[in-house]
Each structure stands twice: as C-alpha cells, then as structure tokens.
Amino acid sequence: MPELPEVETVVRSLEQKLSGLTITAVDLFKPEVIRFPKPDQFIEQITGKQFQKKLGRRGKYLLIHLSDGLTLVIHLRMTGRLIYCEADLPVEKHTHVIFHLDNGKHLRFADTRRFGRLQLAPTAEVSALPGIRDLGPEPLDKEFTREFLKKELRRRRTRIKSLLLDQCFVAGLGNIYADEALFRAKIHPERLAPDLTTREAAGLHKAIIEVIAGGIKHRGTSFRDYVDGEGRAGSFQHHLKVYNREGLPCSHCGRPIERIKVAGRSSYYCPSCQKPK
DNA sequence: ACGTAATCCTGGAGGC
DNA sequence: TGCCTCCAGGATTACG
C-alpha cells in the first residue's frame, strides 16, 4: 500500500525520466478515476503539456507539475501504480489511463481496486485542495517537532493508532508504518493519545521519523502490489517487525505477534513489548 | 466539534 | 477442484 515512503520513491524514480517530456495523447479507459475536471476536459487540458523538472509530494499525494501552471495530483490509495515504460510493453490488466509521451514512451496509471484518483488543478491552488488543505506536517519536516506531537496527543481524545492514521495529525503514515512506529516506541495501539507520557511521546516522535526514513531508504515496502515508477519492488518488507507478522516471533522478545482491530483496521503488535497499561 | 461506521473494489484466502 | 463467503484498506460521507 503506497504510504509516504512508497510515494516518495515513485517521485524520485519518475522525476529524471519525465523531466522535459510532453504529453502528446491520452487514453482514458476508466473515466471514473478522474476526480476533476470532467474526463473530456481533463484530456483536453493535459494534452500538449510538458513535465517540469521537479515532481512533488504532499503526504501520500503525488504532484506532477506541468507547463502552464498546471499540476496533475494523483493519489494511489491501495493498489495504484504509476509506471513509465516502453510503448510496446503489454498493457497490464486494470490499466485505466495511458499518457503518450513525445519520446515514444508511456506513463501508465493502473489500479486493481480502482480507489486511486487523478486530478488536474492549477499549481497555485494545489495546497488548498480538499484532502491536501487539512494535512498535518510532513514527518520529516522540521515543523514536526516533539513538542507538536505532545501537544496534539493531549488535544485528541482517541486511540493512538487512530491518530497515527489521521492525515490531519501527521501526513503520510498508513497502516504499515503506523504499526511499525508503535512497535519501535513500545506503545500499545489501543492506548489513548492523551495518556501517553512525555517520554513515550518523545519515543514515538523518534520512531515515526525512523520508520519513514527507513522506508524511503529501502525504496518502500513491496508487500503485495507496490512497485516504483519503473516497476521495481522496494525492500522495506524485510525490515518489518510486526506488520503482517501475526503468530511470528517478536524480534525483541520472541513472543508471537498478535493482531487486533482498532478503528476497523488491522493492528499488529507484540503483546509483551507493547503493554496496554 | 468530535468520533465512529459504512462505502467503494477486486484478488486472494479459507471453508467445505 | 470449485464454489462461496469474507476480508484487506485510504479517504470520503453519513451518522451519532
């Protein structure tokens, strides 16, 4: 599932490939994946546009900056893939959009579960878009401080796992990195946010930064569908301590990892290292 | 204002 | 082997 490290890896893998290329045509097989504007308008507006030198990212949103002050905003959700490839590569199942490029290659959007969305917006208005407007700080930015985290924990009466998944709290964490951060901080997912001690908050702050940085360093977690912009898998799945490891021994104490539901989401944790308190 | 639950969608897993 | 049911999961919406 593309979370911050996966989206960042896609950005980095596509940036140098797309820079300076122009979109010559668009095949739109599934119009419903376009969030805005209407499909025919989308095609009309994006055709002929040139990719800028830099791509961007905000939380889990991929920002593809184009000429004439336009930005293509993409959210991959669960199974979305954005692949730069040769035009003669067989079109994989669930390919919903193909951008034809002026070097003869393709940029393809494929998404098995069709949750992902593409949206075209003026670059200047991207930060005000619904979904982006209310995002919390980037976990690797300096504004995501220990003090900020502690203050938010006190303000929000909810379970810590739910809070970590709330993009308005901090942007980019999903189920995998949230569970991994909680394990590294030795905090049970059902603990109430305001109940965390200052020491625990500091540990969680450090753990969030470490797992996100680790995910980026290993080019993302290829648990099932995820690959980068060139179709390559990441390797952070080899460094996961709890996620998808139900019944397997904890790397720290050897006790079996357990799975519970928190706010409707699977949560993997070590019952020994992460006490409910 | 806040929090939780249903919703979308398909492939894979598990039951029998 | 095959059919059926269930489930994963991010963000939006709908509801309490």
Short mmCIF file of N, CA, C and O (backbone and C1' of nucleotides) in Angstrom, two decimals, chain A residues 93-94 112-115 155-158 224, chain B residues 2-12:
data_model
loop_
_atom_site.label_atom_id
_atom_site.label_comp_id
_atom_site.label_asym_id
_atom_site.label_seq_id
_atom_site.Cartn_x
_atom_site.Cartn_y
_atom_site.Cartn_z
N LYS A 93 -3.42 -5.71 -16.99
CA LYS A 93 -4.82 -5.64 -16.60
C LYS A 93 -5.01 -4.47 -15.62
O LYS A 93 -4.11 -4.16 -14.84
N HIS A 94 -6.18 -3.85 -15.66
CA HIS A 94 -6.52 -2.75 -14.76
C HIS A 94 -5.74 -1.47 -15.05
O HIS A 94 -5.57 -0.63 -14.17
N THR A 112 -5.77 -1.93 -9.55
CA THR A 112 -6.66 -3.09 -9.44
C THR A 112 -7.98 -2.74 -8.77
O THR A 112 -9.05 -3.05 -9.26
N ARG A 113 -7.91 -2.10 -7.64
CA ARG A 113 -9.14 -1.86 -6.87
C ARG A 113 -9.83 -0.54 -7.21
O ARG A 113 -10.87 -0.22 -6.65
N ARG A 114 -9.22 0.20 -8.07
CA ARG A 114 -9.86 1.43 -8.57
C ARG A 114 -10.23 2.43 -7.48
O ARG A 114 -11.25 3.11 -7.58
N PHE A 115 -9.43 2.49 -6.44
CA PHE A 115 -9.66 3.51 -5.41
C PHE A 115 -8.87 4.77 -5.72
O PHE A 115 -9.19 5.86 -5.25
N ARG A 155 -4.48 16.99 22.91
CA ARG A 155 -5.69 17.60 22.35
C ARG A 155 -6.70 16.57 21.84
O ARG A 155 -7.89 16.83 21.82
N ARG A 156 -6.22 15.41 21.40
CA ARG A 156 -7.08 14.45 20.72
C ARG A 156 -7.43 13.26 21.60
O ARG A 156 -6.56 12.46 21.94
N ARG A 157 -8.71 13.14 21.94
CA ARG A 157 -9.13 12.02 22.78
C ARG A 157 -9.45 10.81 21.93
O ARG A 157 -10.60 10.49 21.69
N THR A 158 -8.43 10.14 21.47
CA THR A 158 -8.65 8.97 20.64
C THR A 158 -7.51 7.98 20.84
O THR A 158 -6.51 8.31 21.47
N ARG A 224 2.45 -6.33 -1.35
CA ARG A 224 1.78 -7.09 -2.39
C ARG A 224 1.85 -6.39 -3.76
O ARG A 224 2.48 -6.89 -4.67
P DC B 2 -12.48 19.63 17.22
"O5'" DC B 2 -12.65 18.06 17.44
"C5'" DC B 2 -13.04 17.60 18.72
"C4'" DC B 2 -13.92 16.40 18.59
"C3'" DC B 2 -13.33 15.24 17.82
"O3'" DC B 2 -12.52 14.45 18.67
"C1'" DC B 2 -15.70 15.45 17.55
P DG B 3 -11.61 13.31 18.08
"O5'" DG B 3 -12.59 12.07 17.97
"C5'" DG B 3 -13.27 11.62 19.13
"C4'" DG B 3 -14.28 10.58 18.73
"C3'" DG B 3 -13.66 9.46 17.88
"O3'" DG B 3 -13.88 8.21 18.51
"C1'" DG B 3 -15.59 10.37 16.81
P DT B 4 -13.15 6.89 17.95
"O5'" DT B 4 -14.34 6.16 17.18
"C5'" DT B 4 -15.56 5.89 17.86
"C4'" DT B 4 -16.63 5.48 16.87
"C3'" DT B 4 -16.25 4.28 15.98
"O3'" DT B 4 -17.31 3.35 16.03
"C1'" DT B 4 -17.03 6.07 14.66
P DA B 5 -17.17 1.90 15.40
"O5'" DA B 5 -18.08 2.02 14.09
"C5'" DA B 5 -19.47 2.25 14.21
"C4'" DA B 5 -20.11 2.33 12.84
"C3'" DA B 5 -19.77 1.17 11.91
"O3'" DA B 5 -20.96 0.79 11.22
"C1'" DA B 5 -19.12 3.20 10.90
P DA B 6 -21.01 -0.47 10.27
"O5'" DA B 6 -21.18 0.20 8.84
"C5'" DA B 6 -22.38 0.92 8.55
"C4'" DA B 6 -22.27 1.58 7.20
"C3'" DA B 6 -22.02 0.64 6.01
"O3'" DA B 6 -22.85 1.04 4.94
"C1'" DA B 6 -20.35 2.32 6.08
P DT B 7 -22.95 0.13 3.63
"O5'" DT B 7 -21.92 0.84 2.63
"C5'" DT B 7 -22.19 2.15 2.12
"C4'" DT B 7 -21.02 2.63 1.31
"C3'" DT B 7 -20.49 1.62 0.29
"O3'" DT B 7 -21.00 1.92 -0.99
"C1'" DT B 7 -18.74 2.86 1.41
P DC B 8 -21.04 0.74 -2.08
"O5'" DC B 8 -19.70 1.00 -2.90
"C5'" DC B 8 -19.48 2.27 -3.55
"C4'" DC B 8 -18.01 2.43 -3.82
"C3'" DC B 8 -17.40 1.29 -4.63
"O3'" DC B 8 -17.16 1.74 -5.95
"C1'" DC B 8 -16.01 1.94 -2.77
P DC B 9 -17.49 0.69 -7.14
"O5'" DC B 9 -16.32 -0.38 -7.02
"C5'" DC B 9 -15.02 -0.03 -7.47
"C4'" DC B 9 -14.05 -1.14 -7.13
"C3'" DC B 9 -14.47 -2.52 -7.59
"O3'" DC B 9 -13.89 -2.75 -8.86
"C1'" DC B 9 -13.43 -2.54 -5.42
P DT B 10 -14.21 -4.10 -9.68
"O5'" DT B 10 -13.08 -5.09 -9.18
"C5'" DT B 10 -11.71 -4.81 -9.46
"C4'" DT B 10 -10.84 -5.74 -8.66
"C3'" DT B 10 -11.02 -7.22 -9.03
"O3'" DT B 10 -9.78 -7.64 -9.56
"C1'" DT B 10 -11.04 -6.88 -6.66
P DG B 11 -9.56 -9.13 -10.12
"O5'" DG B 11 -8.63 -9.70 -8.97
"C5'" DG B 11 -7.42 -9.00 -8.67
"C4'" DG B 11 -6.77 -9.62 -7.45
"C3'" DG B 11 -6.48 -11.11 -7.58
"O3'" DG B 11 -5.29 -11.34 -6.85
"C1'" DG B 11 -7.99 -10.78 -5.81
P DG B 12 -4.47 -12.72 -7.06
"O5'" DG B 12 -4.45 -13.30 -5.59
"C5'" DG B 12 -4.06 -12.46 -4.52
"C4'" DG B 12 -4.60 -13.02 -3.22
"C3'" DG B 12 -4.42 -14.53 -3.06
"O3'" DG B 12 -3.82 -14.76 -1.81
"C1'" DG B 12 -6.66 -13.91 -2.62
#
